[in-house]
Coordinates of C-alpha atoms in Angstrom, one line a residue:
S30 CA 0.0 0.0 0.0
D31 CA 1.2 3.6 -0.6
R32 CA -0.6 4.8 2.5
T33 CA 0.7 3.7 5.9
V34 CA -1.1 4.9 9.1
L35 CA 1.6 6.4 11.4
W36 CA -0.2 8.4 14.1
P37 CA -1.6 8.1 16.7
P38 CA 0.8 5.5 18.2
S39 CA -0.6 2.8 20.4
V40 CA -0.9 3.4 24.2
T41 CA 1.9 0.8 24.7
E42 CA 4.2 2.7 22.4
R43 CA 3.4 6.0 24.2
Q44 CA 4.2 4.3 27.5
R45 CA 7.5 3.0 26.1
R46 CA 8.5 6.5 25.0
R47 CA 7.6 8.0 28.4
R48 CA 9.7 5.4 30.1
R49 CA 12.6 6.2 27.8
S50 CA 12.1 9.9 28.6
A51 CA 12.0 9.3 32.3
G52 CA 15.3 7.4 32.0
G53 CA 17.0 10.6 31.0
A54 CA 18.1 12.1 27.7
R55 CA 20.8 10.4 25.7
R56 CA 24.2 12.0 26.2
A57 CA 25.6 14.0 23.4
Q58 CA 28.4 12.3 21.4
S59 CA 31.8 13.9 21.6
S60 CA 32.1 15.0 18.0
A61 CA 29.5 17.3 16.4
R62 CA 28.4 16.9 12.8
P63 CA 29.2 20.1 10.9
S64 CA 26.1 21.9 9.6
G65 CA 25.7 20.6 6.1
T66 CA 25.4 23.0 3.3
R67 CA 26.3 22.7 -0.4
R68 CA 25.7 24.5 -3.6
C69 CA 25.7 22.2 -6.6
G70 CA 29.3 20.9 -6.2
S71 CA 30.5 24.1 -4.6
A72 CA 30.9 25.5 -1.1
R73 CA 27.7 27.6 -1.4
G74 CA 24.8 26.7 0.9
R75 CA 21.9 24.7 -0.5
P76 CA 18.9 25.3 1.8
G77 CA 16.4 22.7 2.9
P78 CA 12.7 22.8 2.7
A79 CA 12.5 26.1 4.6
G80 CA 15.3 27.6 2.6
S81 CA 17.7 28.4 5.4
G82 CA 21.0 27.4 6.8
S83 CA 21.3 24.9 9.6
G84 CA 22.9 24.5 13.0
T85 CA 23.8 21.0 14.3
V86 CA 22.1 20.1 17.6
R87 CA 22.9 17.3 20.1
P88 CA 20.5 17.1 23.0
G89 CA 22.3 17.2 26.4
R90 CA 21.2 15.8 29.7
A91 CA 20.8 19.2 31.4
R92 CA 18.5 20.4 28.7
G93 CA 16.3 17.3 29.1
E94 CA 16.2 17.6 32.8
R95 CA 15.1 21.2 32.5
L96 CA 12.2 20.1 30.4
R97 CA 11.1 17.3 32.7
H98 CA 11.2 19.7 35.6
G99 CA 8.8 22.0 33.8
T100 CA 11.1 25.0 33.2
A101 CA 9.8 25.6 29.6
W102 CA 6.3 24.1 29.8
P103 CA 5.0 23.2 33.2
G104 CA 3.7 19.7 33.3
S105 CA 3.6 18.8 29.6
P106 CA 5.9 18.1 26.7
P107 CA 5.8 20.4 23.6
L108 CA 4.5 17.7 21.2
T109 CA 0.9 16.8 20.9
D110 CA 0.1 13.3 22.2
G111 CA -1.0 11.0 19.3
P112 CA -4.5 10.3 20.5
S113 CA -5.4 14.0 20.7
L114 CA -4.9 14.4 16.9
A115 CA -8.2 14.7 15.0
E116 CA -7.0 12.5 12.1
A117 CA -4.5 9.7 11.7
V118 CA -1.2 10.7 10.0
V119 CA -0.5 8.8 6.8
L120 CA 2.8 8.1 5.2
E121 CA 2.4 8.7 1.5
S122 CA 4.7 7.0 -1.0
A123 CA 4.2 9.2 -4.1
P124 CA 6.0 11.1 -5.5
F125 CA 8.4 10.2 -2.7
R126 CA 7.8 9.2 1.0
H127 CA 6.3 12.1 3.0
A128 CA 3.7 12.8 5.7
V129 CA 1.8 15.7 7.1
I130 CA 1.2 16.0 10.9
P131 CA -1.4 18.7 11.8
G132 CA -1.5 20.1 15.3
F133 CA 2.1 19.1 15.9
L134 CA 2.7 21.2 19.0
A135 CA 0.5 20.8 22.1
G136 CA -1.7 23.8 22.7
P137 CA -1.9 27.2 20.9
A138 CA 0.0 29.0 23.6
F139 CA 3.3 27.2 23.0
A140 CA 3.1 27.6 19.2
E141 CA 2.4 31.3 19.5
A142 CA 5.2 31.8 21.9
L143 CA 7.6 29.9 19.6
R144 CA 6.5 32.1 16.7
D145 CA 7.1 35.2 18.7
E146 CA 10.6 34.0 19.7
L147 CA 11.5 33.3 16.1
L148 CA 10.2 36.6 14.8
G149 CA 12.4 38.3 17.4
L150 CA 15.5 36.8 15.9
G151 CA 17.7 38.7 13.5
F152 CA 17.0 37.8 9.8
R153 CA 19.3 38.4 6.9
G154 CA 18.3 38.4 3.2
R155 CA 19.6 35.6 1.0
R156 CA 19.6 36.0 -2.7
N157 CA 21.1 33.7 -5.3
D158 CA 20.1 31.7 -8.4
L159 CA 18.1 29.2 -6.3
L160 CA 16.4 31.3 -3.7
S161 CA 15.1 34.5 -2.3
L162 CA 14.2 34.5 1.4
W163 CA 15.0 35.8 4.9
Q164 CA 17.1 33.5 7.2
S165 CA 17.7 33.7 10.9
E166 CA 20.9 32.8 12.6
E167 CA 21.4 29.1 13.2
L168 CA 19.2 27.6 16.0
G169 CA 21.6 24.9 17.1
A170 CA 22.5 26.8 20.3
S171 CA 19.6 29.2 20.5
P172 CA 18.8 30.0 24.2
E173 CA 15.2 31.0 23.7
P174 CA 13.2 28.6 25.9
H175 CA 10.6 27.6 23.4
V176 CA 13.1 27.1 20.6
A177 CA 15.3 25.1 22.9
A178 CA 12.3 23.0 24.0
L179 CA 11.2 22.3 20.5
R180 CA 14.8 21.4 19.6
H181 CA 15.0 18.9 22.4
A182 CA 11.7 17.3 21.6
L183 CA 12.6 16.8 17.9
C184 CA 16.0 15.3 18.9
E185 CA 14.4 12.9 21.4
E186 CA 10.8 11.7 21.3
F187 CA 10.0 12.7 17.7
R188 CA 13.3 11.3 16.4
V189 CA 12.6 7.9 18.0
W190 CA 9.1 7.7 16.6
L191 CA 10.3 8.9 13.2
S192 CA 13.0 6.3 13.0
A193 CA 10.5 3.6 13.8
V194 CA 7.9 4.6 11.2
T195 CA 10.4 5.1 8.4
Q196 CA 12.7 2.2 9.3
I197 CA 15.7 4.5 9.0
E198 CA 18.3 4.6 11.7
L199 CA 18.5 8.3 12.7
E200 CA 21.4 9.8 14.7
P201 CA 20.7 11.9 17.8
T202 CA 21.6 15.0 15.9
I203 CA 19.5 17.4 13.8
D204 CA 20.2 20.4 11.6
I205 CA 17.6 23.1 12.5
S206 CA 17.0 26.6 11.2
C207 CA 14.3 29.2 10.6
A208 CA 13.3 31.1 7.5
K209 CA 10.6 33.5 6.5
Y210 CA 9.3 34.1 3.0
E211 CA 7.7 37.4 2.1
Y212 CA 6.3 38.8 -1.1
T213 CA 8.1 37.3 -4.2
D214 CA 10.4 35.1 -2.1
V215 CA 10.9 31.6 -3.5
L216 CA 13.0 28.4 -3.2
L217 CA 13.4 26.7 -6.6
C218 CA 13.5 23.0 -7.4
H219 CA 16.2 21.0 -5.7
D220 CA 16.5 17.5 -4.0
D221 CA 18.1 18.3 -0.6
E222 CA 20.6 15.6 -1.0
L223 CA 23.8 15.9 1.0
E224 CA 25.8 13.1 2.6
G225 CA 24.1 11.9 5.8
R226 CA 20.7 13.7 5.3
R227 CA 17.9 11.2 5.5
I228 CA 14.7 13.0 6.7
A229 CA 13.8 16.6 6.1
F230 CA 11.2 18.4 8.2
I231 CA 9.3 21.7 8.1
L232 CA 7.1 23.1 10.9
Y233 CA 4.8 25.9 9.7
L234 CA 3.9 28.8 11.9
V235 CA 1.9 30.8 9.4
P236 CA -1.3 33.0 9.4
P237 CA -4.4 31.6 7.7
W238 CA -3.1 30.5 4.3
E239 CA -4.6 29.8 0.9
K240 CA -3.0 28.2 -2.2
S241 CA -3.5 31.5 -3.9
D242 CA -1.0 33.0 -1.5
G243 CA 1.8 30.9 -3.1
G244 CA 4.4 29.5 -0.8
T245 CA 3.3 25.9 -1.3
L246 CA 5.6 23.0 -0.9
D247 CA 5.6 21.4 -4.4
L248 CA 6.7 17.8 -4.8
Y249 CA 7.9 16.6 -8.2
S250 CA 7.7 13.3 -9.9
T251 CA 10.8 12.1 -11.7
D252 CA 11.7 10.5 -15.0
E253 CA 13.8 7.5 -15.9
H254 CA 16.9 9.6 -15.5
F255 CA 16.0 10.6 -11.9
Q256 CA 15.3 14.2 -13.1
P257 CA 12.3 16.2 -11.9
Q258 CA 9.4 15.9 -14.3
Q259 CA 6.3 17.7 -13.1
I260 CA 4.7 18.9 -9.9
T261 CA 2.3 16.2 -8.7
K262 CA 1.4 17.4 -5.2
S263 CA 1.3 20.9 -3.6
L264 CA 1.1 21.2 0.2
V265 CA -0.4 24.4 1.4
P266 CA 1.2 25.7 4.7
S267 CA -1.0 25.5 7.7
W268 CA -0.5 26.7 11.3
N269 CA 1.2 24.3 13.6
T270 CA 1.6 21.6 10.9
L271 CA 4.7 19.6 10.4
V272 CA 5.7 18.0 7.1
F273 CA 8.5 15.5 6.8
F274 CA 9.9 13.6 3.8
E275 CA 12.6 11.2 3.0
V276 CA 15.7 12.7 1.3
S277 CA 16.7 10.7 -1.7
P278 CA 17.8 11.0 -5.3
V279 CA 14.2 11.7 -6.3
S280 CA 13.1 14.0 -3.5
F281 CA 12.8 17.1 -5.8
H282 CA 10.7 19.9 -4.3
Q283 CA 10.3 23.6 -4.3
V284 CA 8.7 26.4 -2.3
S285 CA 6.6 28.3 -4.8
E286 CA 6.8 32.1 -4.9
V287 CA 4.9 33.9 -2.2
V288 CA 2.5 36.2 -4.1
S289 CA 0.6 37.8 -1.2
Q290 CA 1.8 40.1 1.6
K291 CA 1.6 37.4 4.2
C292 CA 4.7 36.1 6.1
R293 CA 5.5 32.4 5.6
L294 CA 7.4 31.5 8.8
S295 CA 8.8 28.0 9.3
V296 CA 11.3 26.0 11.2
S297 CA 13.1 23.3 9.2
G298 CA 16.0 21.0 9.1
W299 CA 17.2 17.4 8.6
F300 CA 17.6 14.2 10.6
H301 CA 20.8 12.3 9.7
G302 CA 21.6 8.7 9.2
P303 CA 23.6 6.3 7.0
S304 CA 24.1 7.7 3.5
V305 CA 22.4 6.0 0.6
A306 CA 23.8 5.2 -2.8
R307 CA 23.2 7.9 -5.5
P308 CA 22.7 6.9 -9.2
A309 CA 25.1 8.1 -11.7
R310 CA 24.5 11.6 -12.9
H311 CA 22.5 11.9 -16.0
I312 CA 24.3 13.7 -18.9
E313 CA 22.1 15.8 -21.1
A314 CA 22.5 16.0 -24.8
P315 CA 24.3 19.3 -25.5
L316 CA 22.9 22.0 -27.7
A317 CA 24.4 21.4 -31.2
R318 CA 27.4 23.6 -32.2
S319 CA 28.2 24.4 -35.8
P320 CA 30.8 26.4 -37.8
H321 CA 29.8 29.7 -39.4
I322 CA 27.6 29.7 -42.5
P323 CA 28.9 31.5 -45.6
Y324 CA 27.4 34.9 -45.7
D325 CA 29.6 37.9 -46.6
H326 CA 29.7 41.4 -45.2
E327 CA 26.6 42.5 -47.1
I328 CA 24.4 40.9 -44.4
L329 CA 26.1 43.1 -41.8
Y330 CA 25.2 46.3 -43.7
E331 CA 21.6 45.0 -44.1
W332 CA 21.0 44.6 -40.3
I333 CA 23.6 46.4 -38.2
N334 CA 23.8 50.1 -37.2
L335 CA 26.6 51.5 -39.4
V336 CA 28.3 53.0 -36.3
Y337 CA 29.5 49.5 -35.4
L338 CA 30.8 48.8 -38.8
D339 CA 33.3 51.7 -38.7
M340 CA 36.8 50.4 -38.2
D341 CA 37.7 53.1 -35.7
S342 CA 34.6 52.2 -33.6
Q343 CA 35.6 48.5 -33.7
A344 CA 39.1 49.3 -32.5
Q345 CA 37.6 51.3 -29.6
I346 CA 35.2 48.5 -28.7
Q347 CA 38.0 46.0 -28.8
E348 CA 40.1 48.1 -26.5
E349 CA 37.3 48.4 -24.0
F350 CA 36.4 44.7 -24.3
E351 CA 39.9 43.5 -23.7
E352 CA 40.0 45.7 -20.6
Q353 CA 36.7 44.6 -19.1
S354 CA 35.9 41.2 -20.8
E355 CA 32.4 42.5 -21.4
I356 CA 30.6 45.3 -23.3
L357 CA 27.1 46.4 -24.1
L358 CA 26.4 47.8 -27.6
K359 CA 23.3 49.9 -27.6
D360 CA 21.1 50.4 -30.7
F361 CA 22.9 47.6 -32.3
L362 CA 20.5 47.0 -35.1
K363 CA 19.1 49.5 -37.5
K364 CA 15.9 50.9 -36.1
E365 CA 13.7 49.6 -38.9
K366 CA 15.2 46.2 -38.7
Y367 CA 14.7 46.1 -34.9
Q368 CA 11.0 47.0 -35.4
L369 CA 10.5 44.2 -37.9
L370 CA 12.2 41.8 -35.5
C371 CA 9.9 42.8 -32.6
E372 CA 6.8 42.5 -34.8
A373 CA 7.9 39.0 -36.0
L374 CA 8.4 37.9 -32.4
E375 CA 4.7 38.5 -31.7
N376 CA 3.7 36.0 -34.4
K377 CA 1.2 33.5 -33.0
E378 CA 2.4 30.8 -35.4
I379 CA 5.7 30.4 -33.5
R380 CA 5.9 27.2 -31.5
W381 CA 7.5 27.6 -28.1
S382 CA 8.7 24.5 -26.1
S383 CA 9.3 24.5 -22.4
Q384 CA 12.9 23.8 -21.4
G385 CA 13.7 21.8 -18.3
P386 CA 14.4 19.9 -16.0
A387 CA 13.2 22.2 -13.2
N388 CA 16.4 21.7 -11.2
K389 CA 18.3 23.4 -14.0
R390 CA 16.0 25.6 -15.9
L391 CA 12.5 26.7 -16.9
Y392 CA 11.9 28.9 -19.9
E393 CA 10.6 28.6 -23.5
A394 CA 12.7 28.1 -26.6
A395 CA 11.4 28.7 -30.1
E396 CA 11.2 25.8 -32.6
E397 CA 13.2 27.2 -35.5
D398 CA 11.1 25.6 -38.3
S399 CA 8.1 27.5 -37.0
L400 CA 9.7 31.0 -37.2
P401 CA 8.7 33.6 -39.7
D402 CA 11.3 34.6 -42.3
T403 CA 12.5 37.7 -40.5
L404 CA 13.6 35.7 -37.4
K405 CA 15.2 33.0 -39.5
K406 CA 17.2 35.7 -41.3
F407 CA 18.3 37.2 -38.1
L408 CA 19.5 33.8 -36.8
Q409 CA 21.4 33.4 -40.1
L410 CA 23.1 36.7 -39.3
L411 CA 24.1 35.4 -35.8
R412 CA 25.6 32.3 -37.5
S413 CA 27.2 34.0 -40.4
E414 CA 30.8 34.1 -41.4
A415 CA 30.6 37.9 -41.5
L416 CA 29.4 38.1 -37.9
F417 CA 32.1 35.7 -36.7
L418 CA 34.7 38.1 -38.2
L419 CA 32.9 41.2 -36.8
L420 CA 32.9 39.6 -33.3
S421 CA 36.6 38.9 -33.7
N422 CA 37.1 42.6 -34.4
F423 CA 35.0 43.6 -31.4
T424 CA 36.7 41.2 -28.9
G425 CA 40.2 40.3 -30.2
L426 CA 39.2 36.6 -30.1
K427 CA 40.1 34.5 -33.2
L428 CA 36.7 33.5 -34.4
H429 CA 37.6 33.7 -38.1
F430 CA 40.8 32.8 -40.0
L431 CA 41.1 36.4 -41.2
A432 CA 41.1 37.7 -37.6
P433 CA 44.6 38.7 -36.4
S434 CA 46.2 36.6 -33.7
D435 CA 49.2 37.0 -31.4
E436 CA 51.4 35.3 -34.0
D437 CA 50.5 38.0 -36.5
E438 CA 51.8 40.7 -34.2
D439 CA 55.5 41.5 -33.7
A440 CA 57.1 39.9 -30.6
G441 CA 57.3 43.1 -28.6
E442 CA 53.6 44.0 -29.1
G443 CA 52.6 40.4 -28.5
Q444 CA 54.5 40.2 -25.2
A445 CA 53.2 43.6 -24.0
A446 CA 49.6 42.5 -24.9
D447 CA 50.0 39.2 -23.0
T448 CA 51.4 41.0 -20.0
T449 CA 48.4 43.4 -19.8
G450 CA 45.8 40.9 -20.7
H451 CA 44.9 42.8 -23.9
S452 CA 45.7 40.2 -26.4
S453 CA 43.4 37.6 -28.0
P454 CA 42.4 35.3 -25.1
K455 CA 43.8 31.9 -25.6
P456 CA 41.7 29.3 -23.8
K457 CA 44.3 26.5 -23.7
Q458 CA 47.1 28.8 -22.4
E459 CA 45.6 31.2 -19.9
E460 CA 44.6 30.5 -16.4
T461 CA 42.0 32.9 -15.2
E462 CA 43.3 36.4 -16.0
Q463 CA 39.9 37.9 -16.3
P464 CA 37.9 36.5 -13.4
A465 CA 35.6 39.4 -13.1
N466 CA 33.9 38.7 -16.4
G467 CA 34.8 35.3 -17.5
N468 CA 31.4 33.8 -17.4
P469 CA 30.1 30.4 -16.7
H470 CA 28.2 28.0 -18.5
Q471 CA 24.7 27.8 -17.9
P472 CA 22.4 24.9 -18.2
H473 CA 22.8 23.4 -21.6
Q474 CA 20.0 25.3 -23.3
S475 CA 20.3 28.6 -21.5
D476 CA 24.1 28.6 -21.8
N477 CA 24.1 26.9 -25.1
T478 CA 26.9 24.8 -23.8
P479 CA 27.3 21.0 -23.3
E480 CA 27.6 19.5 -19.9
A481 CA 30.4 17.0 -20.3
Q482 CA 32.1 17.9 -23.5
D483 CA 34.6 20.6 -24.5
S484 CA 34.5 22.6 -27.6
E485 CA 37.1 20.6 -29.4
T486 CA 35.2 17.4 -28.8
Q487 CA 32.2 18.8 -30.6
S488 CA 33.8 20.9 -33.3
G489 CA 36.7 18.8 -34.2
S490 CA 40.0 20.5 -34.7
G491 CA 39.5 23.9 -33.1
T492 CA 37.4 25.4 -35.8
P493 CA 35.4 28.4 -34.4
V494 CA 31.8 27.3 -33.8
C495 CA 28.7 28.6 -32.2
A496 CA 25.5 27.4 -30.6
G497 CA 22.4 29.4 -29.9
E498 CA 18.6 29.7 -29.5
L499 CA 15.7 32.2 -29.3
R500 CA 14.2 32.2 -25.8
R501 CA 11.0 33.7 -24.4
W502 CA 11.0 34.8 -20.7
T503 CA 7.9 35.3 -18.6
H504 CA 6.8 35.2 -14.9
G505 CA 8.2 32.0 -13.2
H506 CA 11.1 31.5 -15.6
Y507 CA 14.8 31.0 -14.6
T508 CA 18.0 29.1 -15.0
L509 CA 20.1 27.6 -12.2
V510 CA 23.8 26.9 -11.7
H511 CA 24.3 23.1 -11.4
D512 CA 26.9 20.5 -11.0
S513 CA 27.0 19.2 -14.5
Q514 CA 27.7 22.4 -16.3
A515 CA 30.7 22.4 -18.5
T516 CA 33.2 25.2 -17.9
E517 CA 35.3 26.4 -20.7
F518 CA 36.5 29.6 -22.4
A519 CA 33.9 31.1 -24.7
L520 CA 32.1 34.3 -25.8
D521 CA 28.5 34.8 -24.7
L522 CA 26.2 36.9 -26.9
L523 CA 22.8 38.1 -25.7
F524 CA 20.5 40.3 -27.8
F525 CA 17.3 41.5 -26.2
C526 CA 13.8 42.4 -27.6
G527 CA 10.6 43.6 -25.9
C528 CA 12.2 44.9 -22.8
E529 CA 10.3 48.2 -22.5
D530 CA 10.1 49.4 -18.9
W531 CA 11.7 46.2 -17.6
D532 CA 12.7 46.8 -14.0
P533 CA 15.7 44.8 -12.5
E534 CA 13.4 44.1 -9.5
Y535 CA 11.5 41.8 -11.8
G536 CA 14.4 39.4 -12.2
G537 CA 15.3 38.1 -15.7
F538 CA 18.8 39.5 -15.6
T539 CA 21.8 37.3 -16.3
S540 CA 24.3 37.1 -13.4
Y541 CA 27.9 36.0 -13.6
I542 CA 29.5 34.5 -10.5
A543 CA 32.8 32.9 -9.6
K544 CA 32.5 29.2 -9.3
G545 CA 31.6 28.2 -5.8
E546 CA 30.6 31.8 -4.8
D547 CA 27.4 33.8 -4.5
E548 CA 29.0 37.2 -5.1
E549 CA 28.0 38.6 -8.5
L550 CA 30.8 39.6 -10.8
L551 CA 28.6 41.0 -13.5
T552 CA 24.9 41.6 -14.2
V553 CA 23.5 42.0 -17.7
N554 CA 20.0 43.5 -17.6
P555 CA 17.6 43.1 -20.5
E556 CA 17.6 46.2 -22.6
D557 CA 15.9 46.8 -26.0
N558 CA 18.1 46.6 -29.1
C559 CA 21.2 46.0 -27.1
L560 CA 23.9 43.4 -27.8
A561 CA 25.8 42.1 -24.7
L562 CA 29.1 40.4 -25.2
V563 CA 30.8 38.6 -22.2
Y564 CA 33.9 36.6 -22.3
R565 CA 33.7 33.5 -20.0
D566 CA 36.6 31.8 -18.3
K567 CA 36.7 28.3 -16.8
E568 CA 35.9 29.5 -13.3
T569 CA 32.8 31.6 -13.9
M570 CA 29.2 30.5 -13.9
K571 CA 26.0 32.2 -14.9
F572 CA 22.3 32.1 -14.4
V573 CA 19.1 34.0 -15.3
K574 CA 17.4 35.2 -12.2
Y575 CA 13.9 34.0 -11.5
I576 CA 11.2 36.3 -12.9
N577 CA 9.0 37.2 -10.0
H578 CA 5.4 38.3 -9.5
R579 CA 6.3 42.0 -9.6
S580 CA 6.8 41.6 -13.4
L581 CA 3.1 41.4 -13.9
A582 CA 2.7 45.0 -12.9
R583 CA 4.3 45.8 -16.3
L584 CA 1.0 44.7 -17.9
N585 CA -0.6 47.9 -16.6
K586 CA 1.5 49.9 -19.0
H587 CA 2.0 47.2 -21.7
P588 CA -1.1 45.0 -21.7
N589 CA 0.2 42.6 -24.3
R590 CA 3.8 42.3 -23.0
T591 CA 4.1 39.4 -20.5
G592 CA 7.8 39.2 -20.7
F593 CA 10.7 39.6 -23.2
W594 CA 12.8 37.7 -25.7
D595 CA 16.5 37.1 -26.1
F596 CA 18.7 35.6 -28.7
S597 CA 21.3 33.6 -26.7
F598 CA 24.4 32.5 -28.5
V599 CA 27.9 31.2 -27.4
Y600 CA 30.9 31.4 -29.7
Y601 CA 34.1 29.2 -29.3
E602 CA 37.5 29.8 -30.8

């Protein structure tokens, strides 16, 4: 059966637990487990169900004695006795093992006091590719009486019961933390997996809550590759309700965006136990790369603002690019061509396909065979031999055989250029001379880069190649940094359309970060008729920030504009 009744326990079981409690709390072991955080193969923290960091807790004898003597709650434990629950708790097996326990804490007074203690803590904002939320300090040693009492009860009575019903041996340690989600806060799809984590839990201390408020705990089914497929269950937060689930290779979940002004407060963490084997990582098929197609310079004069075809302008652009490793070229296309492009993007005949999986990306990509001629011709421009050469002139990269290289310069100039970092970047020779703007590879579609292949594997003998797509961005879309991204030297090109009055507060910007860090090195905001060029090194990653509910306010001014488009291409020497 996929439904197993867990609660209430039998009277005999309750008596056994009380005898164990009367015998004294288990002593803390001598070595503490470090609080476990990770970020897709890096040192950055990956939050759990409540989206916060964690502090490791080991219950001590003194704390248990204080509870038994009634220091925190005179005469009663903090957890509701099983028989007082209105309904039996059921262990559900789909899409992965989980259960919901309503009325988890005994009596409203304790839950309200716990909530007040938590809200009195200091919270700091956390913002990265995966999340947007407010996090308290770790609760592992928090002295607040109701927090400490809850911590002890989870470590002792609840842990013993949980171990029995899940048949998982759980250590007398937990990670525990607190987070609050406010308007537009979100925690995107992830699986919680980290060595030793076995059971995740979330205790909700929220005001009356509806599904329309957002903030649901969404559970995903998985495909044959153990990748998240679709949301099959959404749990609406409810006051004094605890949810737990087994952490596994398929425990993909998210906290949906909060779209009301309510505060979603929760305490969450993990119980630890023996690690389980993880299946081999699935390698996605990369976005195909191809050499340039034979179009001469006439295609440039047809499309591109003549300012950018002037040799003096190109020299100035290259100087700036070699200094900064990035540049934004405004009014890049001729005005009339840009207008035609925008009109073509509104064509209802274009087929858009959703790109996933959700733990890596969510946006729409155009199916090229459905595009009107104007868009097909612009894609031809982006893949043309003439543009490869123009990009070489803009950047100093050797993307065309006619582009000058270091070997073409005299030795003195070449050495000086190498010393200052102003020469053509050489992926196989440099380390990371331009860490600020080398940019990472994004998930395969959004970065247009493969996950386990380098450019020479795909393109053969170092022939310059490119890969790209036309993307549509609306509310709820994003890309994430993830373990399996390839990292290699390359040039990113982004060209934006339909960005009138786009506010950075909406999200949708492209952030470049150093591998393993949260600090942004560069942000590219969507801007009409602008061409962004960014040179990526091996230690840089990128993501497109989640587009939040604020973006819908733009409809008041632009009723037909739900988002924007970009042409995302990557070029390799």
